[in-house]
PDB file of C-alpha atoms in Angstrom:
ATOM      1  CA  GLU X   1      76.885 -22.195 -30.784  1.00 93.00           C
ATOM      2  CA  VAL X   2      73.715 -20.946 -31.796  1.00 95.00           C
ATOM      3  CA  GLN X   3      70.649 -22.092 -30.265  1.00 97.00           C
ATOM      4  CA  LEU X   4      67.280 -21.094 -30.606  1.00 98.00           C
ATOM      5  CA  ALA X   5      64.237 -22.370 -28.906  1.00 98.00           C
ATOM      6  CA  GLU X   6      60.581 -21.502 -29.593  1.00 98.00           C
ATOM      7  CA  THR X   7      57.858 -21.740 -26.828  1.00 98.00           C
ATOM      8  CA  GLY X   8      54.382 -20.912 -26.826  1.00 98.00           C
ATOM      9  CA  GLY X   9      52.857 -23.013 -29.029  1.00 98.00           C
ATOM     10  CA  GLY X  10      49.125 -24.618 -28.282  1.00 98.00           C
ATOM     11  CA  LEU X  11      45.686 -25.300 -29.358  1.00 98.00           C
ATOM     12  CA  ILE X  12      43.909 -21.961 -29.382  1.00 98.00           C
ATOM     13  CA  GLN X  13      40.766 -21.007 -30.185  1.00 98.00           C
ATOM     14  CA  PRO X  14      39.833 -18.743 -33.443  1.00 98.00           C
ATOM     15  CA  GLY X  15      40.455 -14.663 -32.486  1.00 98.00           C
ATOM     16  CA  GLY X  16      42.043 -16.036 -29.409  1.00 98.00           C
ATOM     17  CA  SER X  17      45.820 -14.441 -29.103  1.00 98.00           C
ATOM     18  CA  LEU X  18      49.048 -16.525 -28.571  1.00 98.00           C
ATOM     19  CA  ARG X  19      52.438 -15.373 -28.023  1.00 98.00           C
ATOM     20  CA  LEU X  20      55.131 -17.019 -29.209  1.00 98.00           C
ATOM     21  CA  SER X  21      58.532 -16.974 -27.579  1.00 98.00           C
ATOM     22  CA  CYS X  22      62.490 -17.588 -29.010  1.00 98.00           C
ATOM     23  CA  ALA X  23      65.094 -17.839 -26.618  1.00 98.00           C
ATOM     24  CA  ALA X  24      68.263 -17.506 -28.362  1.00 96.00           C
ATOM     25  CA  SER X  25      71.945 -18.478 -27.411  1.00 96.00           C
ATOM     26  CA  GLY X  26      75.408 -17.855 -28.390  1.00 95.00           C
ATOM     27  CA  PHE X  27      74.788 -15.025 -30.159  1.00 93.00           C
ATOM     28  CA  THR X  28      72.882 -11.192 -29.460  1.00 91.00           C
ATOM     29  CA  VAL X  29      69.499 -10.955 -30.832  1.00 91.00           C
ATOM     30  CA  SER X  30      69.251  -7.725 -31.246  1.00 87.00           C
ATOM     31  CA  TYR X  31      72.644  -7.478 -33.362  1.00 89.00           C
ATOM     32  CA  ASN X  32      71.087  -9.809 -35.934  1.00 91.00           C
ATOM     33  CA  TYR X  33      68.244 -10.195 -38.025  1.00 93.00           C
ATOM     34  CA  MET X  34      65.237 -12.762 -36.969  1.00 95.00           C
ATOM     35  CA  THR X  35      62.508 -13.611 -38.829  1.00 97.00           C
ATOM     36  CA  TRP X  36      59.175 -15.984 -37.950  1.00 98.00           C
ATOM     37  CA  VAL X  37      58.247 -18.665 -40.719  1.00 98.00           C
ATOM     38  CA  ARG X  38      55.533 -20.882 -40.776  1.00 98.00           C
ATOM     39  CA  GLN X  39      54.981 -24.229 -42.012  1.00 98.00           C
ATOM     40  CA  ALA X  40      50.744 -25.524 -42.404  1.00 98.00           C
ATOM     41  CA  PRO X  41      51.485 -29.367 -41.765  1.00 97.00           C
ATOM     42  CA  GLY X  42      52.307 -31.103 -44.570  1.00 97.00           C
ATOM     43  CA  LYS X  43      52.549 -27.584 -46.672  1.00 98.00           C
ATOM     44  CA  GLY X  44      55.924 -25.666 -47.556  1.00 98.00           C
ATOM     45  CA  LEU X  45      57.468 -22.764 -45.637  1.00 98.00           C
ATOM     46  CA  GLU X  46      56.101 -19.712 -45.922  1.00 98.00           C
ATOM     47  CA  TRP X  47      57.688 -16.262 -44.615  1.00 98.00           C
ATOM     48  CA  VAL X  48      55.500 -14.473 -41.662  1.00 98.00           C
ATOM     49  CA  SER X  49      58.115 -11.429 -40.491  1.00 97.00           C
ATOM     50  CA  LEU X  50      60.981 -10.259 -40.127  1.00 96.00           C
ATOM     51  CA  THR X  51      62.677  -8.096 -37.501  1.00 94.00           C
ATOM     52  CA  TYR X  52      66.269  -5.587 -38.129  1.00 88.00           C
ATOM     53  CA  ASN X  53      68.209  -5.029 -35.211  1.00 71.00           C
ATOM     54  CA  HIS X  54      67.201  -1.604 -35.396  1.00 70.00           C
ATOM     55  CA  ASP X  55      63.960  -3.120 -34.238  1.00 72.00           C
ATOM     56  CA  LYS X  56      61.880  -2.117 -37.582  1.00 89.00           C
ATOM     57  CA  SER X  57      59.329  -5.407 -38.819  1.00 94.00           C
ATOM     58  CA  HIS X  58      58.109  -6.333 -41.796  1.00 96.00           C
ATOM     59  CA  TYR X  59      55.259  -8.765 -42.303  1.00 97.00           C
ATOM     60  CA  ALA X  60      54.307 -11.159 -44.223  1.00 97.00           C
ATOM     61  CA  ASP X  61      50.275  -9.888 -45.825  1.00 97.00           C
ATOM     62  CA  SER X  62      48.948 -12.510 -44.932  1.00 98.00           C
ATOM     63  CA  VAL X  63      49.669 -11.726 -40.559  1.00 98.00           C
ATOM     64  CA  LYS X  64      50.049  -7.656 -41.366  1.00 98.00           C
ATOM     65  CA  GLY X  65      47.838  -6.206 -38.278  1.00 98.00           C
ATOM     66  CA  ARG X  66      47.382  -8.798 -36.753  1.00 98.00           C
ATOM     67  CA  PHE X  67      50.837 -10.109 -35.479  1.00 98.00           C
ATOM     68  CA  THR X  68      53.812  -8.235 -33.907  1.00 97.00           C
ATOM     69  CA  ALA X  69      57.553  -9.810 -33.666  1.00 97.00           C
ATOM     70  CA  SER X  70      59.436  -8.182 -30.948  1.00 94.00           C
ATOM     71  CA  ARG X  71      62.060  -8.551 -28.865  1.00 93.00           C
ATOM     72  CA  ASP X  72      62.937  -8.248 -25.234  1.00 93.00           C
ATOM     73  CA  ASP X  73      67.159  -7.378 -24.995  1.00 90.00           C
ATOM     74  CA  SER X  74      67.692  -7.935 -21.380  1.00 93.00           C
ATOM     75  CA  LYS X  75      66.341 -11.567 -22.197  1.00 96.00           C
ATOM     76  CA  ASN X  76      67.446 -11.798 -25.389  1.00 95.00           C
ATOM     77  CA  MET X  77      64.657 -13.329 -26.828  1.00 96.00           C
ATOM     78  CA  PHE X  78      62.218 -12.575 -29.744  1.00 96.00           C
ATOM     79  CA  TYR X  79      58.809 -13.234 -29.693  1.00 97.00           C
ATOM     80  CA  LEU X  80      55.659 -12.912 -31.888  1.00 98.00           C
ATOM     81  CA  GLN X  81      52.123 -11.860 -30.829  1.00 98.00           C
ATOM     82  CA  MET X  82      49.721 -13.049 -32.593  1.00 98.00           C
ATOM     83  CA  ASN X  83      46.125 -11.784 -32.047  1.00 98.00           C
ATOM     84  CA  SER X  84      42.983 -12.307 -33.854  1.00 98.00           C
ATOM     85  CA  LEU X  85      44.012 -15.987 -34.583  1.00 98.00           C
ATOM     86  CA  ARG X  86      42.613 -18.103 -37.802  1.00 98.00           C
ATOM     87  CA  ALA X  87      42.064 -21.756 -39.004  1.00 98.00           C
ATOM     88  CA  ASP X  88      44.387 -21.385 -41.371  1.00 98.00           C
ATOM     89  CA  ASP X  89      47.178 -19.694 -39.297  1.00 98.00           C
ATOM     90  CA  THR X  90      47.414 -23.963 -37.844  1.00 98.00           C
ATOM     91  CA  ALA X  91      51.317 -24.379 -38.170  1.00 98.00           C
ATOM     92  CA  VAL X  92      53.993 -24.635 -37.026  1.00 98.00           C
ATOM     93  CA  TYR X  93      56.086 -21.762 -36.111  1.00 98.00           C
ATOM     94  CA  PHE X  94      59.973 -21.474 -36.158  1.00 98.00           C
ATOM     95  CA  CYS X  95      62.326 -18.426 -35.225  1.00 98.00           C
ATOM     96  CA  THR X  96      65.197 -18.192 -37.216  1.00 97.00           C
ATOM     97  CA  ARG X  97      68.893 -15.543 -37.411  1.00 96.00           C
ATOM     98  CA  GLY X  98      70.352 -14.307 -40.019  1.00 90.00           C
ATOM     99  CA  ARG X  99      73.607 -12.258 -40.143  1.00 88.00           C
ATOM    100  CA  PHE X 100      74.763 -11.217 -43.811  1.00 87.00           C
ATOM    101  CA  GLY X 101      77.540 -13.557 -43.704  1.00 87.00           C
ATOM    102  CA  ASP X 102      76.296 -16.700 -41.820  1.00 89.00           C
ATOM    103  CA  PRO X 103      73.989 -18.971 -42.560  1.00 91.00           C
ATOM    104  CA  ILE X 104      70.639 -18.949 -41.468  1.00 95.00           C
ATOM    105  CA  TYR X 105      69.919 -20.797 -38.264  1.00 97.00           C
ATOM    106  CA  TRP X 106      66.342 -22.405 -37.206  1.00 98.00           C
ATOM    107  CA  GLY X 107      64.951 -23.351 -34.473  1.00 98.00           C
ATOM    108  CA  GLN X 108      63.017 -26.642 -33.631  1.00 98.00           C
ATOM    109  CA  GLY X 109      59.671 -25.036 -34.055  1.00 98.00           C
ATOM    110  CA  THR X 110      56.351 -25.043 -32.075  1.00 98.00           C
ATOM    111  CA  LEU X 111      53.100 -26.303 -33.147  1.00 98.00           C
ATOM    112  CA  VAL X 112      50.105 -23.547 -33.287  1.00 98.00           C
ATOM    113  CA  THR X 113      46.547 -25.236 -34.052  1.00 98.00           C
ATOM    114  CA  VAL X 114      43.960 -22.418 -34.325  1.00 98.00           C
ATOM    115  CA  SER X 115      40.445 -24.355 -34.102  1.00 97.00           C
ATOM    116  CA  SER X 116      37.057 -24.667 -31.787  1.00 96.00           C
TER     117      SER X 116
ATOM    118  CA  ASN T   1      56.768  -9.099 -55.417  1.00 88.00           C
ATOM    119  CA  PHE T   2      58.300 -12.180 -57.674  1.00 96.00           C
ATOM    120  CA  MET T   3      57.640 -15.779 -56.790  1.00 97.00           C
ATOM    121  CA  LEU T   4      60.019 -18.864 -56.761  1.00 98.00           C
ATOM    122  CA  THR T   5      59.417 -21.740 -59.220  1.00 98.00           C
ATOM    123  CA  GLN T   6      60.620 -25.703 -57.634  1.00 98.00           C
ATOM    124  CA  PRO T   7      60.010 -28.600 -59.293  1.00 98.00           C
ATOM    125  CA  HIS T   8      57.784 -30.855 -57.285  1.00 98.00           C
ATOM    126  CA  SER T   9      60.297 -33.837 -56.789  1.00 98.00           C
ATOM    127  CA  VAL T  10      63.111 -35.086 -58.197  1.00 98.00           C
ATOM    128  CA  SER T  11      64.951 -38.594 -57.946  1.00 98.00           C
ATOM    129  CA  GLU T  12      68.228 -40.338 -58.328  1.00 97.00           C
ATOM    130  CA  SER T  13      70.203 -43.599 -57.348  1.00 97.00           C
ATOM    131  CA  PRO T  14      72.883 -43.496 -54.852  1.00 98.00           C
ATOM    132  CA  GLY T  15      76.410 -42.273 -56.165  1.00 98.00           C
ATOM    133  CA  LYS T  16      74.716 -39.966 -58.632  1.00 98.00           C
ATOM    134  CA  THR T  17      74.281 -36.040 -59.109  1.00 98.00           C
ATOM    135  CA  VAL T  18      70.914 -34.508 -58.859  1.00 98.00           C
ATOM    136  CA  THR T  19      70.774 -30.880 -59.750  1.00 98.00           C
ATOM    137  CA  ILE T  20      67.394 -28.531 -57.950  1.00 98.00           C
ATOM    138  CA  SER T  21      66.133 -25.992 -59.515  1.00 98.00           C
ATOM    139  CA  CYS T  22      64.480 -22.546 -58.700  1.00 98.00           C
ATOM    140  CA  THR T  23      63.457 -20.028 -61.208  1.00 98.00           C
ATOM    141  CA  ARG T  24      62.535 -16.418 -59.751  1.00 98.00           C
ATOM    142  CA  SER T  25      59.492 -15.213 -62.275  1.00 98.00           C
ATOM    143  CA  SER T  26      60.801 -11.738 -62.286  1.00 96.00           C
ATOM    144  CA  GLY T  27      63.640  -9.043 -61.180  1.00 96.00           C
ATOM    145  CA  ARG T  28      66.951 -10.741 -61.873  1.00 97.00           C
ATOM    146  CA  ILE T  29      67.862 -13.568 -59.517  1.00 97.00           C
ATOM    147  CA  ALA T  30      71.030 -12.112 -58.795  1.00 96.00           C
ATOM    148  CA  SER T  31      69.864  -8.532 -57.335  1.00 96.00           C
ATOM    149  CA  ASP T  32      69.170 -10.834 -54.064  1.00 96.00           C
ATOM    150  CA  TYR T  33      70.869 -13.977 -52.409  1.00 97.00           C
ATOM    151  CA  VAL T  34      69.311 -16.968 -52.374  1.00 98.00           C
ATOM    152  CA  GLN T  35      69.237 -19.231 -49.473  1.00 98.00           C
ATOM    153  CA  TRP T  36      69.013 -23.514 -49.413  1.00 98.00           C
ATOM    154  CA  TYR T  37      67.418 -25.148 -47.060  1.00 98.00           C
ATOM    155  CA  GLN T  38      67.224 -29.067 -46.469  1.00 98.00           C
ATOM    156  CA  GLN T  39      64.517 -30.640 -44.233  1.00 98.00           C
ATOM    157  CA  ARG T  40      64.255 -34.062 -43.447  1.00 97.00           C
ATOM    158  CA  PRO T  41      60.439 -35.415 -42.295  1.00 94.00           C
ATOM    159  CA  GLY T  42      59.790 -34.478 -38.701  1.00 94.00           C
ATOM    160  CA  SER T  43      63.039 -31.717 -38.609  1.00 97.00           C
ATOM    161  CA  SER T  44      63.050 -28.144 -38.733  1.00 98.00           C
ATOM    162  CA  PRO T  45      64.740 -27.234 -41.807  1.00 98.00           C
ATOM    163  CA  THR T  46      68.877 -26.560 -41.543  1.00 98.00           C
ATOM    164  CA  THR T  47      70.958 -24.276 -44.219  1.00 98.00           C
ATOM    165  CA  VAL T  48      72.912 -26.240 -46.784  1.00 98.00           C
ATOM    166  CA  ILE T  49      73.753 -22.968 -48.853  1.00 98.00           C
ATOM    167  CA  TYR T  50      73.346 -19.596 -48.209  1.00 97.00           C
ATOM    168  CA  GLU T  51      74.140 -16.528 -50.030  1.00 97.00           C
ATOM    169  CA  ASP T  52      73.822 -18.147 -53.818  1.00 98.00           C
ATOM    170  CA  ASN T  53      76.817 -20.722 -53.374  1.00 98.00           C
ATOM    171  CA  GLN T  54      78.104 -20.200 -49.460  1.00 98.00           C
ATOM    172  CA  ARG T  55      78.402 -23.540 -47.500  1.00 98.00           C
ATOM    173  CA  PRO T  56      78.138 -23.938 -43.953  1.00 96.00           C
ATOM    174  CA  SER T  57      80.674 -25.551 -41.999  1.00 95.00           C
ATOM    175  CA  GLY T  58      79.919 -29.114 -41.554  1.00 95.00           C
ATOM    176  CA  VAL T  59      77.801 -29.287 -44.538  1.00 98.00           C
ATOM    177  CA  PRO T  60      79.133 -31.835 -47.262  1.00 98.00           C
ATOM    178  CA  ASP T  61      81.171 -30.345 -50.554  1.00 97.00           C
ATOM    179  CA  ARG T  62      78.565 -32.596 -52.425  1.00 98.00           C
ATOM    180  CA  PHE T  63      76.009 -29.913 -52.097  1.00 98.00           C
ATOM    181  CA  SER T  64      76.640 -26.470 -54.453  1.00 98.00           C
ATOM    182  CA  GLY T  65      75.107 -23.506 -55.003  1.00 98.00           C
ATOM    183  CA  SER T  66      75.049 -21.352 -57.742  1.00 98.00           C
ATOM    184  CA  ILE T  67      72.971 -18.580 -60.253  1.00 98.00           C
ATOM    185  CA  ASP T  68      72.475 -18.632 -63.820  1.00 98.00           C
ATOM    186  CA  SER T  69      71.304 -15.023 -65.001  1.00 97.00           C
ATOM    187  CA  SER T  70      70.352 -15.930 -68.160  1.00 97.00           C
ATOM    188  CA  SER T  71      67.939 -18.620 -67.281  1.00 97.00           C
ATOM    189  CA  ASN T  72      66.804 -16.471 -64.088  1.00 98.00           C
ATOM    190  CA  SER T  73      67.580 -19.288 -61.833  1.00 98.00           C
ATOM    191  CA  ALA T  74      69.535 -20.666 -59.179  1.00 98.00           C
ATOM    192  CA  SER T  75      70.551 -23.957 -58.552  1.00 98.00           C
ATOM    193  CA  LEU T  76      71.903 -26.684 -56.348  1.00 98.00           C
ATOM    194  CA  THR T  77      73.232 -29.479 -56.878  1.00 98.00           C
ATOM    195  CA  ILE T  78      73.791 -32.618 -54.296  1.00 98.00           C
ATOM    196  CA  SER T  79      77.099 -34.808 -55.619  1.00 98.00           C
ATOM    197  CA  ASP T  80      77.450 -38.478 -54.773  1.00 98.00           C
ATOM    198  CA  LEU T  81      74.233 -38.745 -53.675  1.00 98.00           C
ATOM    199  CA  LYS T  82      73.439 -40.936 -50.232  1.00 98.00           C
ATOM    200  CA  THR T  83      69.662 -41.830 -48.929  1.00 97.00           C
ATOM    201  CA  GLU T  84      70.669 -39.692 -45.890  1.00 97.00           C
ATOM    202  CA  ASP T  85      70.070 -36.930 -49.090  1.00 98.00           C
ATOM    203  CA  GLU T  86      66.502 -37.782 -48.844  1.00 98.00           C
ATOM    204  CA  ALA T  87      64.689 -35.074 -47.677  1.00 98.00           C
ATOM    205  CA  ASP T  88      62.817 -31.556 -49.291  1.00 98.00           C
ATOM    206  CA  TYR T  89      64.622 -29.306 -50.115  1.00 98.00           C
ATOM    207  CA  TYR T  90      63.140 -24.724 -50.594  1.00 98.00           C
ATOM    208  CA  CYS T  91      65.016 -22.048 -51.919  1.00 98.00           C
ATOM    209  CA  GLN T  92      64.665 -18.819 -50.355  1.00 98.00           C
ATOM    210  CA  SER T  93      65.587 -15.110 -52.023  1.00 97.00           C
ATOM    211  CA  SER T  94      63.878 -11.885 -50.439  1.00 95.00           C
ATOM    212  CA  TYR T  95      63.011  -8.256 -52.265  1.00 93.00           C
ATOM    213  CA  ASN T  96      62.796  -5.198 -49.972  1.00 89.00           C
ATOM    214  CA  SER T  97      63.086  -7.646 -46.215  1.00 89.00           C
ATOM    215  CA  ASN T  98      60.200  -9.684 -47.242  1.00 95.00           C
ATOM    216  CA  TRP T  99      60.907 -13.449 -47.661  1.00 96.00           C
ATOM    217  CA  VAL T 100      60.013 -15.346 -50.371  1.00 98.00           C
ATOM    218  CA  PHE T 101      60.484 -19.237 -50.539  1.00 98.00           C
ATOM    219  CA  GLY T 102      60.600 -21.777 -53.503  1.00 98.00           C
ATOM    220  CA  GLY T 103      56.807 -24.541 -53.182  1.00 98.00           C
ATOM    221  CA  GLY T 104      60.038 -27.131 -52.074  1.00 98.00           C
ATOM    222  CA  THR T 105      61.000 -30.255 -53.743  1.00 98.00           C
ATOM    223  CA  THR T 106      61.245 -33.390 -52.208  1.00 98.00           C
ATOM    224  CA  LEU T 107      63.628 -35.672 -53.686  1.00 98.00           C
ATOM    225  CA  THR T 108      64.054 -39.523 -53.402  1.00 98.00           C
ATOM    226  CA  VAL T 109      67.325 -41.499 -53.595  1.00 98.00           C
ATOM    227  CA  LEU T 110      66.734 -44.932 -54.800  1.00 92.00           C
TER     228      LEU T 110
END
């Protein structure tokens, strides 16, 4: 069974850094494409990044240059390093797993609050 | 880049059929697959339709997806509505490995 579990959220001051983790089970991260999607309080879904199985990543303009997605194949983990955080980065962050011919699977999300 | 436009809200009675539209602003709707996600209050999204019209196992066949090139839009149709279908629904497509989400539609079953 495919499962995703995000951790690492919390309260962080503006300008700070945070690393989110996504633990994957039931599949191999390196053989799939992985995304981060966020949802600000009371708002809709916003795509953040997509990483292909060859480790190339694409980013939304709103986070480009500040966020970096990566994976650890030995741990079957997927990460989002977030730097220079701003108040408008406050959101629940979801990781998802995609593979052509399969539905997208979502984790339960982790809340990041950027505030002084 | 393009936008996906959804109605802000729809409502219908139990047992009826509702269709939620998702219109692509530029480029052909058929050029990239469309997915539909359901998000109930306080929960993470789940996929109800992927690759335009494919239904994941466990999703009732009351849910169906389609695309219409003439209107450059995708549609999610839910038949025999149940109160448990009340949720926010989002369409999503992509271009050049970037995902685009619609603004979401709140479905009320009353």
